[in-house]
Amino acid sequence: MTTPGRGTPQRRQPASSGAVARKQRTFGPPDMFVWAPVLTLFLAAGIVGTIGQSIGFAAAFVGVAVIMLVADMWFNR
């Protein structure tokens, strides 16, 4: 009892399609739900930077917002 294809020493080569050969992107599109906290942090940075006169806290808020946006884009790849 032989099974066809078992005795052949050659291996099948995978078909090279566009989807298989395409490299995965590093970043994907951001979700629309990430924009609410990001824009809130940008607004807080603007308020703290102008009214509070604290450029350090404003830069920290902007940094956190950018990290959140980049992390969301990386998770959506």
Backbone as XML, in Angstrom:
<?xml version="1.0"?>
<chain id="A" units="angstrom">
  <residue number="1" name="MET">
    <atom name="N" x="0.830" y="-1.163" z="0.000"/>
    <atom name="CA" x="0.000" y="0.000" z="0.000"/>
    <atom name="C" x="0.885" y="1.240" z="0.000"/>
  </residue>
  <residue number="2" name="THR">
    <atom name="N" x="0.914" y="1.915" z="-1.082"/>
    <atom name="CA" x="1.738" y="3.111" z="-1.196"/>
    <atom name="C" x="0.859" y="4.344" z="-1.334"/>
  </residue>
  <residue number="3" name="THR">
    <atom name="N" x="1.357" y="5.398" z="-0.795"/>
    <atom name="CA" x="0.650" y="6.670" z="-0.899"/>
    <atom name="C" x="1.363" y="7.521" z="-1.932"/>
  </residue>
  <residue number="4" name="PRO">
    <atom name="N" x="0.623" y="8.092" z="-2.855"/>
    <atom name="CA" x="1.300" y="8.922" z="-3.862"/>
    <atom name="C" x="1.936" y="10.151" z="-3.219"/>
  </residue>
  <residue number="5" name="GLY">
    <atom name="N" x="3.165" y="10.421" z="-3.645"/>
    <atom name="CA" x="3.867" y="11.584" z="-3.145"/>
    <atom name="C" x="4.773" y="11.305" z="-1.966"/>
  </residue>
  <residue number="6" name="ARG">
    <atom name="N" x="4.667" y="10.151" z="-1.336"/>
    <atom name="CA" x="5.520" y="9.861" z="-0.186"/>
    <atom name="C" x="6.928" y="9.470" z="-0.588"/>
  </residue>
  <residue number="7" name="GLY">
    <atom name="N" x="7.078" y="8.834" z="-1.695"/>
    <atom name="CA" x="8.387" y="8.362" z="-2.097"/>
    <atom name="C" x="9.211" y="9.391" z="-2.837"/>
  </residue>
  <residue number="8" name="THR">
    <atom name="N" x="8.659" y="10.530" z="-3.118"/>
    <atom name="CA" x="9.411" y="11.527" z="-3.876"/>
    <atom name="C" x="10.344" y="12.299" z="-2.958"/>
  </residue>
  <residue number="9" name="PRO">
    <atom name="N" x="11.620" y="12.388" z="-3.298"/>
    <atom name="CA" x="12.579" y="13.100" z="-2.454"/>
    <atom name="C" x="12.510" y="14.620" z="-2.612"/>
  </residue>
  <residue number="10" name="GLN">
    <atom name="N" x="11.793" y="15.112" z="-3.611"/>
    <atom name="CA" x="11.741" y="16.553" z="-3.840"/>
    <atom name="C" x="10.676" y="17.183" z="-2.950"/>
  </residue>
  <residue number="11" name="ARG">
    <atom name="N" x="10.967" y="18.380" z="-2.514"/>
    <atom name="CA" x="9.999" y="19.138" z="-1.724"/>
    <atom name="C" x="9.321" y="20.158" z="-2.612"/>
  </residue>
  <residue number="12" name="ARG">
    <atom name="N" x="8.108" y="20.451" z="-2.248"/>
    <atom name="CA" x="7.390" y="21.479" z="-2.989"/>
    <atom name="C" x="7.853" y="22.850" z="-2.555"/>
  </residue>
  <residue number="13" name="GLN">
    <atom name="N" x="8.023" y="23.723" z="-3.504"/>
    <atom name="CA" x="8.378" y="25.113" z="-3.223"/>
    <atom name="C" x="7.092" y="25.909" z="-3.033"/>
  </residue>
  <residue number="14" name="PRO">
    <atom name="N" x="7.032" y="26.769" z="-2.034"/>
    <atom name="CA" x="5.820" y="27.570" z="-1.848"/>
    <atom name="C" x="5.632" y="28.550" z="-2.998"/>
  </residue>
  <residue number="15" name="ALA">
    <atom name="N" x="4.382" y="28.783" z="-3.319"/>
    <atom name="CA" x="4.076" y="29.723" z="-4.387"/>
    <atom name="C" x="4.447" y="31.128" z="-3.929"/>
  </residue>
  <residue number="16" name="SER">
    <atom name="N" x="5.098" y="31.853" z="-4.785"/>
    <atom name="CA" x="5.510" y="33.215" z="-4.418"/>
    <atom name="C" x="4.424" y="34.187" z="-4.868"/>
  </residue>
  <residue number="17" name="SER">
    <atom name="N" x="3.528" y="34.463" z="-3.972"/>
    <atom name="CA" x="2.485" y="35.447" z="-4.275"/>
    <atom name="C" x="2.887" y="36.786" z="-3.685"/>
  </residue>
  <residue number="18" name="GLY">
    <atom name="N" x="2.169" y="37.812" z="-4.027"/>
    <atom name="CA" x="2.477" y="39.149" z="-3.535"/>
    <atom name="C" x="2.269" y="39.272" z="-2.039"/>
  </residue>
  <residue number="19" name="ALA">
    <atom name="N" x="1.259" y="38.589" z="-1.508"/>
    <atom name="CA" x="0.964" y="38.691" z="-0.075"/>
    <atom name="C" x="2.007" y="37.953" z="0.758"/>
  </residue>
  <residue number="20" name="VAL">
    <atom name="N" x="2.504" y="36.855" z="0.264"/>
    <atom name="CA" x="3.487" y="36.084" z="1.021"/>
    <atom name="C" x="4.853" y="36.749" z="0.954"/>
  </residue>
  <residue number="21" name="ALA">
    <atom name="N" x="5.204" y="37.265" z="-0.208"/>
    <atom name="CA" x="6.521" y="37.852" z="-0.386"/>
    <atom name="C" x="6.621" y="39.254" z="0.218"/>
  </residue>
  <residue number="22" name="ARG">
    <atom name="N" x="5.477" y="39.876" z="0.524"/>
    <atom name="CA" x="5.492" y="41.241" z="1.053"/>
    <atom name="C" x="5.996" y="41.247" z="2.492"/>
  </residue>
  <residue number="23" name="LYS">
    <atom name="N" x="6.841" y="42.197" z="2.794"/>
    <atom name="CA" x="7.384" y="42.324" z="4.142"/>
    <atom name="C" x="6.375" y="43.038" z="5.040"/>
  </residue>
  <residue number="24" name="GLN">
    <atom name="N" x="6.302" y="42.622" z="6.299"/>
    <atom name="CA" x="5.367" y="43.237" z="7.226"/>
    <atom name="C" x="5.839" y="44.636" z="7.576"/>
  </residue>
  <residue number="25" name="ARG">
    <atom name="N" x="4.887" y="45.583" z="7.615"/>
    <atom name="CA" x="5.224" y="46.967" z="7.900"/>
    <atom name="C" x="5.589" y="47.129" z="9.365"/>
  </residue>
  <residue number="26" name="THR">
    <atom name="N" x="6.374" y="48.145" z="9.651"/>
    <atom name="CA" x="6.767" y="48.426" z="11.029"/>
    <atom name="C" x="5.637" y="49.082" z="11.799"/>
  </residue>
  <residue number="27" name="PHE">
    <atom name="N" x="4.929" y="50.015" z="11.172"/>
    <atom name="CA" x="3.841" y="50.726" z="11.823"/>
    <atom name="C" x="2.586" y="50.633" z="10.974"/>
  </residue>
  <residue number="28" name="GLY">
    <atom name="N" x="1.456" y="50.505" z="11.636"/>
    <atom name="CA" x="0.169" y="50.480" z="10.964"/>
    <atom name="C" x="-0.573" y="51.782" z="11.203"/>
  </residue>
  <residue number="29" name="PRO">
    <atom name="N" x="-1.799" y="51.860" z="10.722"/>
    <atom name="CA" x="-2.570" y="53.089" z="10.951"/>
    <atom name="C" x="-3.055" y="53.160" z="12.394"/>
  </residue>
  <residue number="30" name="PRO">
    <atom name="N" x="-3.086" y="54.343" z="12.973"/>
    <atom name="CA" x="-3.563" y="54.450" z="14.366"/>
    <atom name="C" x="-5.076" y="54.303" z="14.447"/>
  </residue>
  <residue number="31" name="ASP">
    <atom name="N" x="-5.562" y="53.783" z="15.567"/>
    <atom name="CA" x="-7.000" y="53.706" z="15.808"/>
    <atom name="C" x="-7.546" y="55.104" z="16.034"/>
  </residue>
  <residue number="32" name="MET">
    <atom name="N" x="-8.847" y="55.250" z="15.783"/>
    <atom name="CA" x="-9.429" y="56.570" z="16.034"/>
    <atom name="C" x="-9.621" y="56.814" z="17.523"/>
  </residue>
  <residue number="33" name="PHE">
    <atom name="N" x="-9.644" y="55.762" z="18.333"/>
    <atom name="CA" x="-9.848" y="55.927" z="19.771"/>
    <atom name="C" x="-8.589" y="56.412" z="20.486"/>
  </residue>
  <residue number="34" name="VAL">
    <atom name="N" x="-7.428" y="56.304" z="19.870"/>
    <atom name="CA" x="-6.212" y="56.777" z="20.517"/>
    <atom name="C" x="-6.095" y="58.297" z="20.411"/>
  </residue>
  <residue number="35" name="TRP">
    <atom name="N" x="-6.855" y="58.891" z="19.506"/>
    <atom name="CA" x="-6.741" y="60.334" z="19.318"/>
    <atom name="C" x="-7.327" y="61.123" z="20.488"/>
  </residue>
  <residue number="36" name="ALA">
    <atom name="N" x="-8.304" y="60.567" z="21.204"/>
    <atom name="CA" x="-8.898" y="61.296" z="22.333"/>
    <atom name="C" x="-7.870" y="61.572" z="23.432"/>
  </residue>
  <residue number="37" name="PRO">
    <atom name="N" x="-7.145" y="60.557" z="23.940"/>
    <atom name="CA" x="-6.147" y="60.890" z="24.971"/>
    <atom name="C" x="-4.950" y="61.665" z="24.414"/>
  </residue>
  <residue number="38" name="VAL">
    <atom name="N" x="-4.590" y="61.415" z="23.158"/>
    <atom name="CA" x="-3.443" y="62.133" z="22.576"/>
    <atom name="C" x="-3.764" y="63.619" z="22.441"/>
  </residue>
  <residue number="39" name="LEU">
    <atom name="N" x="-4.942" y="63.935" z="21.921"/>
    <atom name="CA" x="-5.305" y="65.345" z="21.775"/>
    <atom name="C" x="-5.522" y="66.003" z="23.130"/>
  </residue>
  <residue number="40" name="THR">
    <atom name="N" x="-6.014" y="65.240" z="24.105"/>
    <atom name="CA" x="-6.157" y="65.785" z="25.457"/>
    <atom name="C" x="-4.794" y="66.111" z="26.061"/>
  </residue>
  <residue number="41" name="LEU">
    <atom name="N" x="-3.826" y="65.249" z="25.843"/>
    <atom name="CA" x="-2.478" y="65.524" z="26.350"/>
    <atom name="C" x="-1.855" y="66.724" z="25.642"/>
  </residue>
  <residue number="42" name="PHE">
    <atom name="N" x="-2.107" y="66.872" z="24.335"/>
    <atom name="CA" x="-1.605" y="68.055" z="23.630"/>
    <atom name="C" x="-2.263" y="69.330" z="24.154"/>
  </residue>
  <residue number="43" name="LEU">
    <atom name="N" x="-3.558" y="69.262" z="24.448"/>
    <atom name="CA" x="-4.245" y="70.417" z="25.010"/>
    <atom name="C" x="-3.696" y="70.750" z="26.395"/>
  </residue>
  <residue number="44" name="ALA">
    <atom name="N" x="-3.493" y="69.720" z="27.214"/>
    <atom name="CA" x="-2.921" y="69.942" z="28.545"/>
    <atom name="C" x="-1.518" y="70.518" z="28.443"/>
  </residue>
  <residue number="45" name="ALA">
    <atom name="N" x="-0.749" y="70.063" z="27.466"/>
    <atom name="CA" x="0.598" y="70.610" z="27.276"/>
    <atom name="C" x="0.535" y="72.083" z="26.884"/>
  </residue>
  <residue number="46" name="GLY">
    <atom name="N" x="-0.428" y="72.432" z="26.048"/>
    <atom name="CA" x="-0.573" y="73.837" z="25.668"/>
    <atom name="C" x="-0.977" y="74.704" z="26.845"/>
  </residue>
  <residue number="47" name="ILE">
    <atom name="N" x="-1.889" y="74.192" z="27.662"/>
    <atom name="CA" x="-2.328" y="74.965" z="28.829"/>
    <atom name="C" x="-1.207" y="75.102" z="29.847"/>
  </residue>
  <residue number="48" name="VAL">
    <atom name="N" x="-0.527" y="73.994" z="30.136"/>
    <atom name="CA" x="0.551" y="74.025" z="31.125"/>
    <atom name="C" x="1.716" y="74.873" z="30.613"/>
  </residue>
  <residue number="49" name="GLY">
    <atom name="N" x="1.979" y="74.819" z="29.318"/>
    <atom name="CA" x="3.099" y="75.577" z="28.762"/>
    <atom name="C" x="2.857" y="77.075" z="28.733"/>
  </residue>
  <residue number="50" name="THR">
    <atom name="N" x="1.604" y="77.479" z="28.502"/>
    <atom name="CA" x="1.339" y="78.921" z="28.393"/>
    <atom name="C" x="0.897" y="79.522" z="29.726"/>
  </residue>
  <residue number="51" name="ILE">
    <atom name="N" x="-0.086" y="78.915" z="30.351"/>
    <atom name="CA" x="-0.619" y="79.488" z="31.595"/>
    <atom name="C" x="0.262" y="79.107" z="32.784"/>
  </residue>
  <residue number="52" name="GLY">
    <atom name="N" x="0.630" y="77.845" z="32.850"/>
    <atom name="CA" x="1.428" y="77.383" z="33.984"/>
    <atom name="C" x="2.894" y="77.729" z="33.896"/>
  </residue>
  <residue number="53" name="GLN">
    <atom name="N" x="3.348" y="78.146" z="32.717"/>
    <atom name="CA" x="4.750" y="78.517" z="32.486"/>
    <atom name="C" x="5.715" y="77.393" z="32.864"/>
  </residue>
  <residue number="54" name="SER">
    <atom name="N" x="5.322" y="76.165" z="32.607"/>
    <atom name="CA" x="6.190" y="75.032" z="32.901"/>
    <atom name="C" x="6.449" y="74.269" z="31.607"/>
  </residue>
  <residue number="55" name="ILE">
    <atom name="N" x="7.533" y="74.595" z="30.964"/>
    <atom name="CA" x="7.875" y="73.982" z="29.687"/>
    <atom name="C" x="8.268" y="72.506" z="29.885"/>
  </residue>
  <residue number="56" name="GLY">
    <atom name="N" x="8.830" y="72.184" z="31.039"/>
    <atom name="CA" x="9.214" y="70.793" z="31.315"/>
    <atom name="C" x="8.014" y="69.872" z="31.376"/>
  </residue>
  <residue number="57" name="PHE">
    <atom name="N" x="6.966" y="70.282" z="32.091"/>
    <atom name="CA" x="5.753" y="69.462" z="32.149"/>
    <atom name="C" x="5.072" y="69.386" z="30.786"/>
  </residue>
  <residue number="58" name="ALA">
    <atom name="N" x="5.082" y="70.481" z="30.053"/>
    <atom name="CA" x="4.477" y="70.479" z="28.723"/>
    <atom name="C" x="5.215" y="69.515" z="27.799"/>
  </residue>
  <residue number="59" name="ALA">
    <atom name="N" x="6.539" y="69.513" z="27.869"/>
    <atom name="CA" x="7.320" y="68.582" z="27.045"/>
    <atom name="C" x="7.064" y="67.140" z="27.467"/>
  </residue>
  <residue number="60" name="ALA">
    <atom name="N" x="6.877" y="66.910" z="28.766"/>
    <atom name="CA" x="6.568" y="65.556" z="29.235"/>
    <atom name="C" x="5.207" y="65.092" z="28.722"/>
  </residue>
  <residue number="61" name="PHE">
    <atom name="N" x="4.213" y="65.996" z="28.710"/>
    <atom name="CA" x="2.895" y="65.641" z="28.184"/>
    <atom name="C" x="2.965" y="65.313" z="26.695"/>
  </residue>
  <residue number="62" name="VAL">
    <atom name="N" x="3.706" y="66.106" z="25.945"/>
    <atom name="CA" x="3.859" y="65.845" z="24.511"/>
    <atom name="C" x="4.593" y="64.527" z="24.289"/>
  </residue>
  <residue number="63" name="GLY">
    <atom name="N" x="5.613" y="64.254" z="25.091"/>
    <atom name="CA" x="6.345" y="62.989" z="24.966"/>
    <atom name="C" x="5.469" y="61.783" z="25.247"/>
  </residue>
  <residue number="64" name="VAL">
    <atom name="N" x="4.640" y="61.869" z="26.275"/>
    <atom name="CA" x="3.728" y="60.760" z="26.588"/>
    <atom name="C" x="2.720" y="60.565" z="25.461"/>
  </residue>
  <residue number="65" name="ALA">
    <atom name="N" x="2.214" y="61.665" z="24.901"/>
    <atom name="CA" x="1.252" y="61.567" z="23.802"/>
    <atom name="C" x="1.881" y="60.918" z="22.569"/>
  </residue>
  <residue number="66" name="VAL">
    <atom name="N" x="3.103" y="61.290" z="22.258"/>
    <atom name="CA" x="3.786" y="60.702" z="21.096"/>
    <atom name="C" x="4.069" y="59.222" z="21.335"/>
  </residue>
  <residue number="67" name="ILE">
    <atom name="N" x="4.471" y="58.868" z="22.540"/>
    <atom name="CA" x="4.727" y="57.451" z="22.856"/>
    <atom name="C" x="3.442" y="56.640" z="22.741"/>
  </residue>
  <residue number="68" name="MET">
    <atom name="N" x="2.319" y="57.187" z="23.223"/>
    <atom name="CA" x="1.042" y="56.480" z="23.096"/>
    <atom name="C" x="0.668" y="56.268" z="21.632"/>
  </residue>
  <residue number="69" name="LEU">
    <atom name="N" x="0.859" y="57.282" z="20.812"/>
    <atom name="CA" x="0.509" y="57.184" z="19.399"/>
    <atom name="C" x="1.398" y="56.182" z="18.680"/>
  </residue>
  <residue number="70" name="VAL">
    <atom name="N" x="2.691" y="56.228" z="18.929"/>
    <atom name="CA" x="3.616" y="55.298" z="18.270"/>
    <atom name="C" x="3.370" y="53.860" z="18.744"/>
  </residue>
  <residue number="71" name="ALA">
    <atom name="N" x="3.081" y="53.672" z="20.025"/>
    <atom name="CA" x="2.790" y="52.327" z="20.536"/>
    <atom name="C" x="1.526" y="51.773" z="19.901"/>
  </residue>
  <residue number="72" name="ASP">
    <atom name="N" x="0.493" y="52.597" z="19.747"/>
    <atom name="CA" x="-0.729" y="52.139" z="19.106"/>
    <atom name="C" x="-0.484" y="51.778" z="17.644"/>
  </residue>
  <residue number="73" name="MET">
    <atom name="N" x="0.303" y="52.567" z="16.959"/>
    <atom name="CA" x="0.614" y="52.262" z="15.558"/>
    <atom name="C" x="1.438" y="50.985" z="15.457"/>
  </residue>
  <residue number="74" name="TRP">
    <atom name="N" x="2.312" y="50.733" z="16.433"/>
    <atom name="CA" x="3.118" y="49.509" z="16.397"/>
    <atom name="C" x="2.258" y="48.280" z="16.678"/>
  </residue>
  <residue number="75" name="PHE">
    <atom name="N" x="1.287" y="48.399" z="17.603"/>
    <atom name="CA" x="0.401" y="47.272" z="17.880"/>
    <atom name="C" x="-0.533" y="46.984" z="16.720"/>
  </residue>
  <residue number="76" name="ASN">
    <atom name="N" x="-0.809" y="47.949" z="15.870"/>
    <atom name="CA" x="-1.726" y="47.766" z="14.736"/>
    <atom name="C" x="-1.030" y="47.361" z="13.451"/>
  </residue>
  <residue number="77" name="ARG">
    <atom name="N" x="0.196" y="46.950" z="13.509"/>
    <atom name="CA" x="0.878" y="46.581" z="12.260"/>
    <atom name="C" x="0.395" y="45.276" z="11.726"/>
  </residue>
</chain>
